[in-house]
PDB file of C-alpha atoms and ligand atoms in Angstrom:
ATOM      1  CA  UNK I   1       0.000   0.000   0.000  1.00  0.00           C
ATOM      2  CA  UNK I   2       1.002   3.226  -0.759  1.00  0.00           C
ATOM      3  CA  UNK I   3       0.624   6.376   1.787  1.00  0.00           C
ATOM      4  CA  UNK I   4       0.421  10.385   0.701  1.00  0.00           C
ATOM      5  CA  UNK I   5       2.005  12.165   3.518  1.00  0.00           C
ATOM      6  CA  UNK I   6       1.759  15.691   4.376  1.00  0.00           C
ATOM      7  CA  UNK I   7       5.398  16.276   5.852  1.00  0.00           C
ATOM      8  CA  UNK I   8       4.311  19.373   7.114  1.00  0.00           C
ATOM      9  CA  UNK I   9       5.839  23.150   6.604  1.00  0.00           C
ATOM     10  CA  UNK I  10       9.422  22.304   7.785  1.00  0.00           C
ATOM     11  CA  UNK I  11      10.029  21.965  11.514  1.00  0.00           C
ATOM     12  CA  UNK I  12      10.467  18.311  12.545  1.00  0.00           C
ATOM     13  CA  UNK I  13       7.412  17.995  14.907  1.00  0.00           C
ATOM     14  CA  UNK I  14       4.738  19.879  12.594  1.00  0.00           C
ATOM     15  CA  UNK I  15       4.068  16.591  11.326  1.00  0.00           C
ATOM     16  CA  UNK I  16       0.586  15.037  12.232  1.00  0.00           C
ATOM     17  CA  UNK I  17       0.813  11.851  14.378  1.00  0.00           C
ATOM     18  CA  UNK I  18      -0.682   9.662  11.878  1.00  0.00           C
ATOM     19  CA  UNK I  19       2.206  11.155   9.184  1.00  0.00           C
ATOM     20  CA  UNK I  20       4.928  10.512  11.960  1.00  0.00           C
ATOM     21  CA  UNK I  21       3.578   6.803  12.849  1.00  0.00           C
ATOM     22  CA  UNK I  22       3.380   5.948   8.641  1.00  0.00           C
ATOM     23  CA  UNK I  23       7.202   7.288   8.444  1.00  0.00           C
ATOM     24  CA  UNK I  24       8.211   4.915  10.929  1.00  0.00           C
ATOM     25  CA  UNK I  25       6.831   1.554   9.573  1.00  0.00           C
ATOM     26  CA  UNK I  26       7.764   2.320   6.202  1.00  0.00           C
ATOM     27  CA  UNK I  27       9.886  -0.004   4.082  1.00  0.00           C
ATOM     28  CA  UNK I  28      10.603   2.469   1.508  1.00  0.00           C
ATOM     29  CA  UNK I  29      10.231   6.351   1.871  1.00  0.00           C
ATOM     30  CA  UNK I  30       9.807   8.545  -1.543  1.00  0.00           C
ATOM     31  CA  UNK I  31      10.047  12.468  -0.514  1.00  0.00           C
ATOM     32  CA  UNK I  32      10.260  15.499  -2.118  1.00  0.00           C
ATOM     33  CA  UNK I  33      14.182  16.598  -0.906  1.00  0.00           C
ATOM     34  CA  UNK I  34      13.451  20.266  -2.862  1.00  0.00           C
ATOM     35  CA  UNK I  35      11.526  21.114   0.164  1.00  0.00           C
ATOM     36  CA  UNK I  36      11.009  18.629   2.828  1.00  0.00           C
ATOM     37  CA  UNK I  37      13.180  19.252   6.223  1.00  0.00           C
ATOM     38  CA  UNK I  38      15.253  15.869   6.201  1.00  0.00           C
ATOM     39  CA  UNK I  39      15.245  15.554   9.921  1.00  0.00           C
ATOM     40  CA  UNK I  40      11.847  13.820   8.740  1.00  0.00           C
ATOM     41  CA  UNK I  41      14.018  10.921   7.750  1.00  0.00           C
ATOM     42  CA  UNK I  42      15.113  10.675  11.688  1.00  0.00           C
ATOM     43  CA  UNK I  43      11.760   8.601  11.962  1.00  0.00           C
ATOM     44  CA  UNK I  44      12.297   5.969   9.555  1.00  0.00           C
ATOM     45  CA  UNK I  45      13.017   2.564  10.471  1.00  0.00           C
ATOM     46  CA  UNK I  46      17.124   1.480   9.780  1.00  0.00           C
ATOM     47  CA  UNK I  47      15.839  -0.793   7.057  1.00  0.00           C
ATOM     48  CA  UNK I  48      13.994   1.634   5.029  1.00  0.00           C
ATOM     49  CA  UNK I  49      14.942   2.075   1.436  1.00  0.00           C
ATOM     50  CA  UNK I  50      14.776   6.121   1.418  1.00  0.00           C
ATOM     51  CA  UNK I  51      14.373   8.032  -2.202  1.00  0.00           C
ATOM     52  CA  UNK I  52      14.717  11.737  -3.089  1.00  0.00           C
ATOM     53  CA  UNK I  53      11.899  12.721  -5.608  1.00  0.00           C
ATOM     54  CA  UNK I  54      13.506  15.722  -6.544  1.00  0.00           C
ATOM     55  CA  UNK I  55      16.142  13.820  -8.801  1.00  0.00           C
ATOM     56  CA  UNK I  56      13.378  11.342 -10.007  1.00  0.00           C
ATOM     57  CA  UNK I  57      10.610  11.741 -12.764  1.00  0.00           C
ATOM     58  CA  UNK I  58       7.292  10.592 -12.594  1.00  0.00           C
ATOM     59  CA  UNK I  59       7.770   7.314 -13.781  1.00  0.00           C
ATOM     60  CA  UNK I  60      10.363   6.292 -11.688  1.00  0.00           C
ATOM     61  CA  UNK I  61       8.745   7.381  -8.799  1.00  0.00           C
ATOM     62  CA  UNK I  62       5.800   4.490  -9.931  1.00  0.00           C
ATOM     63  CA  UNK I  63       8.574   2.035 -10.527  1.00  0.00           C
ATOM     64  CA  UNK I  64       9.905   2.343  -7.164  1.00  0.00           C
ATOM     65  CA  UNK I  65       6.277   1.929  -6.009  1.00  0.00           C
ATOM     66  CA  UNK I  66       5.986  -0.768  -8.081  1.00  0.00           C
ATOM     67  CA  UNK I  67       8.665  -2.825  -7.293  1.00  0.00           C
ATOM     68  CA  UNK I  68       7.771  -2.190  -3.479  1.00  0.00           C
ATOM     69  CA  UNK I  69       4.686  -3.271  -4.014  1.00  0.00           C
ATOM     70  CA  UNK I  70       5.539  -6.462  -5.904  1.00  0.00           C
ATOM     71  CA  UNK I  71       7.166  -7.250  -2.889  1.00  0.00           C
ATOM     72  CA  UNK I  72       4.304  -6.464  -0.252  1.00  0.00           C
ATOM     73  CA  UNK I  73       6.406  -3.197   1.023  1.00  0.00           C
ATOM     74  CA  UNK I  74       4.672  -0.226   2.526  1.00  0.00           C
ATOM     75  CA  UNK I  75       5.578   3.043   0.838  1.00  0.00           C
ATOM     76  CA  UNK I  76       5.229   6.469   2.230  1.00  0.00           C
ATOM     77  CA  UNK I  77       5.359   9.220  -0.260  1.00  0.00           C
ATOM     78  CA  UNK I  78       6.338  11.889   1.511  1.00  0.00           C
ATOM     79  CA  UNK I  79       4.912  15.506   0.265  1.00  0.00           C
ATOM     80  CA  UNK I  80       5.878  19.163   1.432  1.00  0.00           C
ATOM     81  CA  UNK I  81       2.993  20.984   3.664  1.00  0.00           C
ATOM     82  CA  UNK I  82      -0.128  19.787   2.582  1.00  0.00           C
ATOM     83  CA  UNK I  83      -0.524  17.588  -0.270  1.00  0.00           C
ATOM     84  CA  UNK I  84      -3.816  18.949  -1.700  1.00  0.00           C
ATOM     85  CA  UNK I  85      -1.604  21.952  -2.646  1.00  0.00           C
ATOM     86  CA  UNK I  86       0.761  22.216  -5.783  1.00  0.00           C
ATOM     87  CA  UNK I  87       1.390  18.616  -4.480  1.00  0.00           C
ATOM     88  CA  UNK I  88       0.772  16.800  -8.008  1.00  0.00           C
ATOM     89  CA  UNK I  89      -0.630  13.960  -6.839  1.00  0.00           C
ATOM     90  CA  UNK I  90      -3.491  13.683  -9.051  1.00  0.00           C
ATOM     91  CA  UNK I  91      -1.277  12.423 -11.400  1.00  0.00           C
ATOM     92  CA  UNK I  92      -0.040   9.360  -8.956  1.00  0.00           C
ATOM     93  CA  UNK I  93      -3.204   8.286  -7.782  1.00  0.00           C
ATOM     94  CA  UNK I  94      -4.365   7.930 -11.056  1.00  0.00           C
ATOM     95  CA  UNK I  95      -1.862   5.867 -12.468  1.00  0.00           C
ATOM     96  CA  UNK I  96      -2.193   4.133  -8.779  1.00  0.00           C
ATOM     97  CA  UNK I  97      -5.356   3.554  -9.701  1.00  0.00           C
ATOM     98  CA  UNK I  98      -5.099   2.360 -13.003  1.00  0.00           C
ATOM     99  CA  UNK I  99      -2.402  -0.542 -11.572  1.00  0.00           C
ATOM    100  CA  UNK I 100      -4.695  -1.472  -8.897  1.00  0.00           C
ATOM    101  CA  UNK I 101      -2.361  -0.123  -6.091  1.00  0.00           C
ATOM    102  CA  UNK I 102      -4.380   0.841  -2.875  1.00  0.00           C
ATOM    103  CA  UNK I 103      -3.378   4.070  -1.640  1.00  0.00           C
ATOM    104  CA  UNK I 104      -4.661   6.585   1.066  1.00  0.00           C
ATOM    105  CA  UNK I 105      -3.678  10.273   1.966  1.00  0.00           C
ATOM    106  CA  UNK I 106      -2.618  11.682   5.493  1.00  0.00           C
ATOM    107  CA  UNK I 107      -2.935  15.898   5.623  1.00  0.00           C
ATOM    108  CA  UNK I 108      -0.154  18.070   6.597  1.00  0.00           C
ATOM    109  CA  UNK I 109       0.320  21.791   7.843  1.00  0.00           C
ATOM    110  CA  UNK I 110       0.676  23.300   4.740  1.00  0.00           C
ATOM    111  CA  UNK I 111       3.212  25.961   4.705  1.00  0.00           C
ATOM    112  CA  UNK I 112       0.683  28.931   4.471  1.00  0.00           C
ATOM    113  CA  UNK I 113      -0.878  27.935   7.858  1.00  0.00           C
ATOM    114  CA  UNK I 114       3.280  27.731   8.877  1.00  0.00           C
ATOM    115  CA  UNK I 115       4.104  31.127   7.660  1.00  0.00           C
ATOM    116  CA  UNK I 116       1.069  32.429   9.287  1.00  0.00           C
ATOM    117  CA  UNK I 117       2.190  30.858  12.607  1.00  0.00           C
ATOM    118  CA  UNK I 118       5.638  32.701  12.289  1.00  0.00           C
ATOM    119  CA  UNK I 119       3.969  35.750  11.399  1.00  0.00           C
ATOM    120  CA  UNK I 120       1.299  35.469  14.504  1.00  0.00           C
ATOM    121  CA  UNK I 121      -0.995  36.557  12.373  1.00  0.00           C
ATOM    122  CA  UNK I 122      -4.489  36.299  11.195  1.00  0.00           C
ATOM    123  CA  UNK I 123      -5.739  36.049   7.877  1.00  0.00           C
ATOM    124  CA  UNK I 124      -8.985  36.656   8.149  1.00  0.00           C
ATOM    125  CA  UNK I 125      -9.794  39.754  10.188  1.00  0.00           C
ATOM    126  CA  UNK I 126     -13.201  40.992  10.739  1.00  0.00           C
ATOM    127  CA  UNK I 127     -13.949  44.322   8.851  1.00  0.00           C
ATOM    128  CA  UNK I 128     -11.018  43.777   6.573  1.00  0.00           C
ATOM    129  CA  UNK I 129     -11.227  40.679   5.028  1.00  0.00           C
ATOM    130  CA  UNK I 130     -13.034  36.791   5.113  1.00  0.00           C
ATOM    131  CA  UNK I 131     -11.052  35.169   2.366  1.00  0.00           C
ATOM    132  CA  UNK I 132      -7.775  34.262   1.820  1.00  0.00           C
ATOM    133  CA  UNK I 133      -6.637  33.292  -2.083  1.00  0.00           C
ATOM    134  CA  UNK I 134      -3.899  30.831  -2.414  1.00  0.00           C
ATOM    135  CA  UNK I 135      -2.843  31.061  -5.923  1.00  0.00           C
ATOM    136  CA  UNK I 136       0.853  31.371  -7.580  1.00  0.00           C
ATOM    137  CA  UNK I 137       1.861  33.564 -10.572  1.00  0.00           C
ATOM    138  CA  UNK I 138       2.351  31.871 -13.537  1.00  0.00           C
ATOM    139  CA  UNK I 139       5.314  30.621 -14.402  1.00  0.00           C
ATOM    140  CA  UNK I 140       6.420  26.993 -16.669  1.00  0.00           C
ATOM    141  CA  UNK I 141       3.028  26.558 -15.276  1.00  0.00           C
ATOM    142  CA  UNK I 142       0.000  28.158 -17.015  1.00  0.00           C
ATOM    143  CA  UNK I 143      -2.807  30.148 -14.554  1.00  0.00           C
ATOM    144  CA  UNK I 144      -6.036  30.361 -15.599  1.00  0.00           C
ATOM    145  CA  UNK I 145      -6.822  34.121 -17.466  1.00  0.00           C
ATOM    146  CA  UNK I 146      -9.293  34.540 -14.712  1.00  0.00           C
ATOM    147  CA  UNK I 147      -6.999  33.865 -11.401  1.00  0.00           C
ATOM    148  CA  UNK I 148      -4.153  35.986 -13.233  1.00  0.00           C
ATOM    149  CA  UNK I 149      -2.647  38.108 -10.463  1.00  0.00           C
ATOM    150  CA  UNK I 150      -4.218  41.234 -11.904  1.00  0.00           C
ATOM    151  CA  UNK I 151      -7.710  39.708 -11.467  1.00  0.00           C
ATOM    152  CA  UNK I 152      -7.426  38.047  -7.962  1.00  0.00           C
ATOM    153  CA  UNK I 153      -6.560  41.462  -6.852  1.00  0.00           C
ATOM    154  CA  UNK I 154      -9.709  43.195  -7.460  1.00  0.00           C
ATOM    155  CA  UNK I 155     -11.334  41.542  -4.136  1.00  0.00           C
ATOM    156  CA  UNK I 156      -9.214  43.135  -1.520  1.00  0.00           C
ATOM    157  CA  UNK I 157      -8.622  39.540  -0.309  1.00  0.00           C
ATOM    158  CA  UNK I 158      -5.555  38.252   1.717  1.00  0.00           C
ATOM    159  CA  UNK I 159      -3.766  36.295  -0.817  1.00  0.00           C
ATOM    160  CA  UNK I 160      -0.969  33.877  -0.642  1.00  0.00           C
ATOM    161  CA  UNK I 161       1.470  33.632  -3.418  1.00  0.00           C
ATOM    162  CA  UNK I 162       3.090  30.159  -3.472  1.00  0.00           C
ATOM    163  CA  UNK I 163       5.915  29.421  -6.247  1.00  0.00           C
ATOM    164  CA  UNK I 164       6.528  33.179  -6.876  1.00  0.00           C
ATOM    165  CA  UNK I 165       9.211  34.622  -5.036  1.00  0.00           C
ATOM    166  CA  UNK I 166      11.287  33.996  -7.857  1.00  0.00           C
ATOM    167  CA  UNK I 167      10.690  37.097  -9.574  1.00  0.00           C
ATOM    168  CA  UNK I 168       9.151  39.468  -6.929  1.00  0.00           C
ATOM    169  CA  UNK I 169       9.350  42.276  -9.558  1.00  0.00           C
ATOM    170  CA  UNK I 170       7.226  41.113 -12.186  1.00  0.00           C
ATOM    171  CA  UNK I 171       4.391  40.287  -8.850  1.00  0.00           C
ATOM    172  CA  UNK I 172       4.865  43.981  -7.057  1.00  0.00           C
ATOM    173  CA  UNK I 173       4.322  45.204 -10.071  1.00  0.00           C
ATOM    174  CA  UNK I 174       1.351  43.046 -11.397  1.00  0.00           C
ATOM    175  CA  UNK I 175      -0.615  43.816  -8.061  1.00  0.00           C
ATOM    176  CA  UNK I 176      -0.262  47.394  -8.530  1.00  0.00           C
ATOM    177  CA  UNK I 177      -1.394  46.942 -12.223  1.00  0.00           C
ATOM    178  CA  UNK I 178      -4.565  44.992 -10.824  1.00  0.00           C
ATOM    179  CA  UNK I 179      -5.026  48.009  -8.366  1.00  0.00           C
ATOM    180  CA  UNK I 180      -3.684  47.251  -5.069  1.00  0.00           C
ATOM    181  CA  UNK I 181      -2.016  50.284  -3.700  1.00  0.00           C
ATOM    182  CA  UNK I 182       1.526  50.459  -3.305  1.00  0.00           C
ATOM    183  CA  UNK I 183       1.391  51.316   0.456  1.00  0.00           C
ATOM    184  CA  UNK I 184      -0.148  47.736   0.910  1.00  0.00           C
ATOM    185  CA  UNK I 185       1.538  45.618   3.629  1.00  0.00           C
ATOM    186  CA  UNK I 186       3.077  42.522   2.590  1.00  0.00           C
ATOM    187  CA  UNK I 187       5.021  39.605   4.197  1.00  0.00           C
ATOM    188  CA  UNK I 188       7.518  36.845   2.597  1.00  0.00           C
ATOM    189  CA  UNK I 189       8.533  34.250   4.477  1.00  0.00           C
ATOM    190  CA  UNK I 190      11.264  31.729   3.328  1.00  0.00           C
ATOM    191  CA  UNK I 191      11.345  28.553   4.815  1.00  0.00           C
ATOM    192  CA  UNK I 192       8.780  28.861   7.315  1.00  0.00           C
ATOM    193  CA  UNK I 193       9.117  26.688  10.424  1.00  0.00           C
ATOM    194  CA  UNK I 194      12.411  25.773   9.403  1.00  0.00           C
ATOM    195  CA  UNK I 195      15.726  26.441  11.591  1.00  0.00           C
ATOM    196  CA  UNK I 196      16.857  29.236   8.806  1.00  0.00           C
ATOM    197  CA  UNK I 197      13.452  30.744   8.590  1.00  0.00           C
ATOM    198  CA  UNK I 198      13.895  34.212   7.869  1.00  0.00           C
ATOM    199  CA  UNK I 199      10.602  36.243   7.377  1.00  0.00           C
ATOM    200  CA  UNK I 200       9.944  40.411   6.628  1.00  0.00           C
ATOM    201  CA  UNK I 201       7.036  42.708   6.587  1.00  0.00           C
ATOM    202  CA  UNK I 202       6.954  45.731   3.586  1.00  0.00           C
ATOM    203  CA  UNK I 203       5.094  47.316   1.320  1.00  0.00           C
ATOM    204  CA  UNK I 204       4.187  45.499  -2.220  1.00  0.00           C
ATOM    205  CA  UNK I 205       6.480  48.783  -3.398  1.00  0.00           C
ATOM    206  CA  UNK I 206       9.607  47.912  -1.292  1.00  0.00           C
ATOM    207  CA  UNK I 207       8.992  43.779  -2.204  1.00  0.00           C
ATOM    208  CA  UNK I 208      11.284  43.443  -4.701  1.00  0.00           C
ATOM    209  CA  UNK I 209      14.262  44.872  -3.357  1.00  0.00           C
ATOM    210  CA  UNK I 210      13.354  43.743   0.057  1.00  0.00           C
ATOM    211  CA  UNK I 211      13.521  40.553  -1.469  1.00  0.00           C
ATOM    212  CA  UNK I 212      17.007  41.122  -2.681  1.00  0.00           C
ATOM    213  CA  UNK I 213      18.583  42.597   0.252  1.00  0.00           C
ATOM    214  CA  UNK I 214      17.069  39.122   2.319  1.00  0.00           C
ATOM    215  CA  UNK I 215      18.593  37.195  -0.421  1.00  0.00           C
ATOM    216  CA  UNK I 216      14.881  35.288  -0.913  1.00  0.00           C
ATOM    217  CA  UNK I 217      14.734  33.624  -4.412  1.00  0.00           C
ATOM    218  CA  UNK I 218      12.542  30.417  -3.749  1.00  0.00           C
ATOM    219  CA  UNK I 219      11.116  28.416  -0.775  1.00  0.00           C
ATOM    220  CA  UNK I 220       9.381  31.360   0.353  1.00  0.00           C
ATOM    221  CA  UNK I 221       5.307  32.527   0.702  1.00  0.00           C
ATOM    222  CA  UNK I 222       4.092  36.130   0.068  1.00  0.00           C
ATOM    223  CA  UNK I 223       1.853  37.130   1.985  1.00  0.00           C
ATOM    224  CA  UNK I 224      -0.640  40.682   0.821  1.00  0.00           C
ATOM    225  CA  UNK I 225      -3.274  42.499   1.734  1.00  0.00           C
ATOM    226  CA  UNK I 226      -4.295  45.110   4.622  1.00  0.00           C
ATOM    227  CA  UNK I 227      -4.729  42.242   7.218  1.00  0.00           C
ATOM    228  CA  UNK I 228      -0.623  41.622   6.916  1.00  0.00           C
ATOM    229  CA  UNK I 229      -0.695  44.963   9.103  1.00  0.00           C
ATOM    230  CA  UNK I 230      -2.720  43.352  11.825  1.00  0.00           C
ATOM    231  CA  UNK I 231      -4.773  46.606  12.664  1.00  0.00           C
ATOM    232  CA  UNK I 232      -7.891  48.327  12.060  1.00  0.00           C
ATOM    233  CA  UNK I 233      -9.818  45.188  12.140  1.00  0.00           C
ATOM    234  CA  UNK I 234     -13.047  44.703  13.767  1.00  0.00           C
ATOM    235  CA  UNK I 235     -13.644  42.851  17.320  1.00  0.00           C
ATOM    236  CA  UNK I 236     -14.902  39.205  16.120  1.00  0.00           C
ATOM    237  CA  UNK I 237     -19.104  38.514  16.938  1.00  0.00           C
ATOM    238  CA  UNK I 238     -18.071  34.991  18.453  1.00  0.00           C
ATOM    239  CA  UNK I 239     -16.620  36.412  21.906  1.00  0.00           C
ATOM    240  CA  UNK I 240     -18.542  39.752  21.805  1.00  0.00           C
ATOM    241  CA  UNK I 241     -20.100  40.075  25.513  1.00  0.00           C
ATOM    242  CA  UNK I 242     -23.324  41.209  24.175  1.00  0.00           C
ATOM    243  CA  UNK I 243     -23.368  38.428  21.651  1.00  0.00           C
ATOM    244  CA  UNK I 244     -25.719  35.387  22.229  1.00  0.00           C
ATOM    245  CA  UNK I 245     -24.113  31.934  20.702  1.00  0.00           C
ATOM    246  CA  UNK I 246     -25.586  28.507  20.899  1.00  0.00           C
ATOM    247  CA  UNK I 247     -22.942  28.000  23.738  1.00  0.00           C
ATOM    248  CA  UNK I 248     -23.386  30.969  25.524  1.00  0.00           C
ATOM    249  CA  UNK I 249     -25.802  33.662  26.915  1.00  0.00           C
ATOM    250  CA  UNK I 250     -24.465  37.121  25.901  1.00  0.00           C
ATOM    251  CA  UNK I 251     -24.900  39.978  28.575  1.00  0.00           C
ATOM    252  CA  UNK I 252     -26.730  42.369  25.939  1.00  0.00           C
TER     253      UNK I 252
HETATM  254  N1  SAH W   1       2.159  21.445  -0.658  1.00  0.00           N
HETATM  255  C1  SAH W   1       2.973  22.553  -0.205  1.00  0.00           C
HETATM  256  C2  SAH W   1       3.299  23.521  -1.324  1.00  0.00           C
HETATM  257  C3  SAH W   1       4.171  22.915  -2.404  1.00  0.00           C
HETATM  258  S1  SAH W   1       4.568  24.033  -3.679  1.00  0.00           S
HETATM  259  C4  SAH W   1       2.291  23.237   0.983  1.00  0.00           C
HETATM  260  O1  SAH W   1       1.165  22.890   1.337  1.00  0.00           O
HETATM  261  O2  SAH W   1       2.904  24.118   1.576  1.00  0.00           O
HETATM  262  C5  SAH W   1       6.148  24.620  -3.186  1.00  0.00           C
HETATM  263  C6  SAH W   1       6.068  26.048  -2.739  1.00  0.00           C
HETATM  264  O3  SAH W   1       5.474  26.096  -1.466  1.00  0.00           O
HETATM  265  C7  SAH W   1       7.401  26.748  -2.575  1.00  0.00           C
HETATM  266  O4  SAH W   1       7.867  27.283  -3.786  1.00  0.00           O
HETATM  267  C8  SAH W   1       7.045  27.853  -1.620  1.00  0.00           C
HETATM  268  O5  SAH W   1       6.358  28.898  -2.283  1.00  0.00           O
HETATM  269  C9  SAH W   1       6.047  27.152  -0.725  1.00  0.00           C
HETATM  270  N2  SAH W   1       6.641  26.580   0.480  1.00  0.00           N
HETATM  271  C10 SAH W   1       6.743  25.280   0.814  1.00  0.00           C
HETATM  272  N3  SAH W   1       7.276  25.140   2.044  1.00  0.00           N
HETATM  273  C11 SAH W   1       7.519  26.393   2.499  1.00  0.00           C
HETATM  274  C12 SAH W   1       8.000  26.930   3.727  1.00  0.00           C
HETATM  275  N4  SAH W   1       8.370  26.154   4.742  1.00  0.00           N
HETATM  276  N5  SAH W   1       8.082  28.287   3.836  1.00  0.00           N
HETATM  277  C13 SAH W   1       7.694  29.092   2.834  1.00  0.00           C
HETATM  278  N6  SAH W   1       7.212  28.638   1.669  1.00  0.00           N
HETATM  279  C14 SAH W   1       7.111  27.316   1.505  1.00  0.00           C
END
């Protein structure tokens, strides 16, 4: 059987229990090395045949499964954050499923929720904003017309740009072309959770050569909108005193 694993943003112990346990029965371990912390690895069993995706394709990342499986093995595939995001496993599970191999998926902390933890902030702040957008700029990979940067910016959203901190030019200046004001607060955060995290707050003006002067080029999130400043926000309804919940008579 084959097991998805959410590694988790980075630190060793943001792994889910379920994730850790799976790691340490595994006979063979297949994980992303671009991006997940390799103090992971400490959980594995001695035996455990261990593979770095990162210098394998997609087919011989199903041969490996294959051959494990031929011989009854357990494989954990081993995925940065969460897998449901940029994770490409679509692709494996359906050639999983056209093979007959059983295979299940275990969640991880995906590395906006870890970036947000370093932060200490909130993305959703009452009388600011309810939505967050986690979306990437396009790059090798096509984006939909309609979820081009440009466009996600007209909602005033918090949005998340994963995969683009490569060219944090060409994204300051495509929010300011979809109308997001140069004064706007943003964050970047490389390597969130990690022991090198390293993690700023700016303006989407200053982002680019903020950027440069941290040295930031990949393995990092950024983070805009008005609730990066983490002011000006409204008191949430939920622990209002006046406010009656199902749970709790309000004082009103
Ligand atoms: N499935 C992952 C995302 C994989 S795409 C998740 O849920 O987090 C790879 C991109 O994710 C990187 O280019 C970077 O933008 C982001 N990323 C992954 N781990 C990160 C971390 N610890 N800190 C900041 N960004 C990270």
């Amino acid at each position: 059987m084959v097991h998805f694993v959410g590694a988790g943003p980075g630190a060793k112990d943001l792994i889910t229990i379920r994730g850790k346990e799976l790691i340490e029965k595994a006979d063979v371990i297949i994980y992303a090395g671009s991006l997940v912390n390799p103090a992971l690895l400490d959980y594995a069993g001695e035996a455990c045949d261990i593979y770095d995706s990162s210098r394998l394709n997609l087919d011989e990342v199903i041969e490996i499964i294959k051959s494990a499986e031929k011989l009854g093995k357990e494989t954990v595939r081993l995925h940065t954050g969460d897998p449901s995001i940029y994770g490409a496993i679509r692709e494996q599970m359906d050639i999983l499923d056209r093979e007959n191999i059983v295979y299940d998926v275990t969640p991880g902390v995906s590395s906006f929720c870890g970036a947000a933890a370093s932060l200490q902030m909130e993305y959703t702040l009452p009388g600011i904003t309810q939505s967050v957008i986690i979306t990437r700029m396009d790059g090798r990979t096509g984006v939909p017309e309609k979820e081009s940067v440009e466009a996600l910016s007209a909602h005033g959203a918090t949005m998340v740009f994963f995969l683009s901190a490569g060219d944090t030019k060409r994204l300051s200046d495509r929010l300011i072309a979809g109308g997001v004001s140069g004064d706007t607060p943003c964050a970047i955060v490389y390597k969130a959770t990690w022991p090198d995290e390293k993690k700023l707050v700016c303006t989407i003006k200053e982002l680019p050569e903020k950027a440069k002067e941290y040295g930031i080029t990949k393995t990092a999130l950024i983070i805009v909108g008005k609730a990066v400043a983490q002011s000006g926000y409204e008191l949430s309804r939920l622990y209002a005193p006046e406010f009656t919940t199902e749970f709790r008579k309000g004082n009103a």
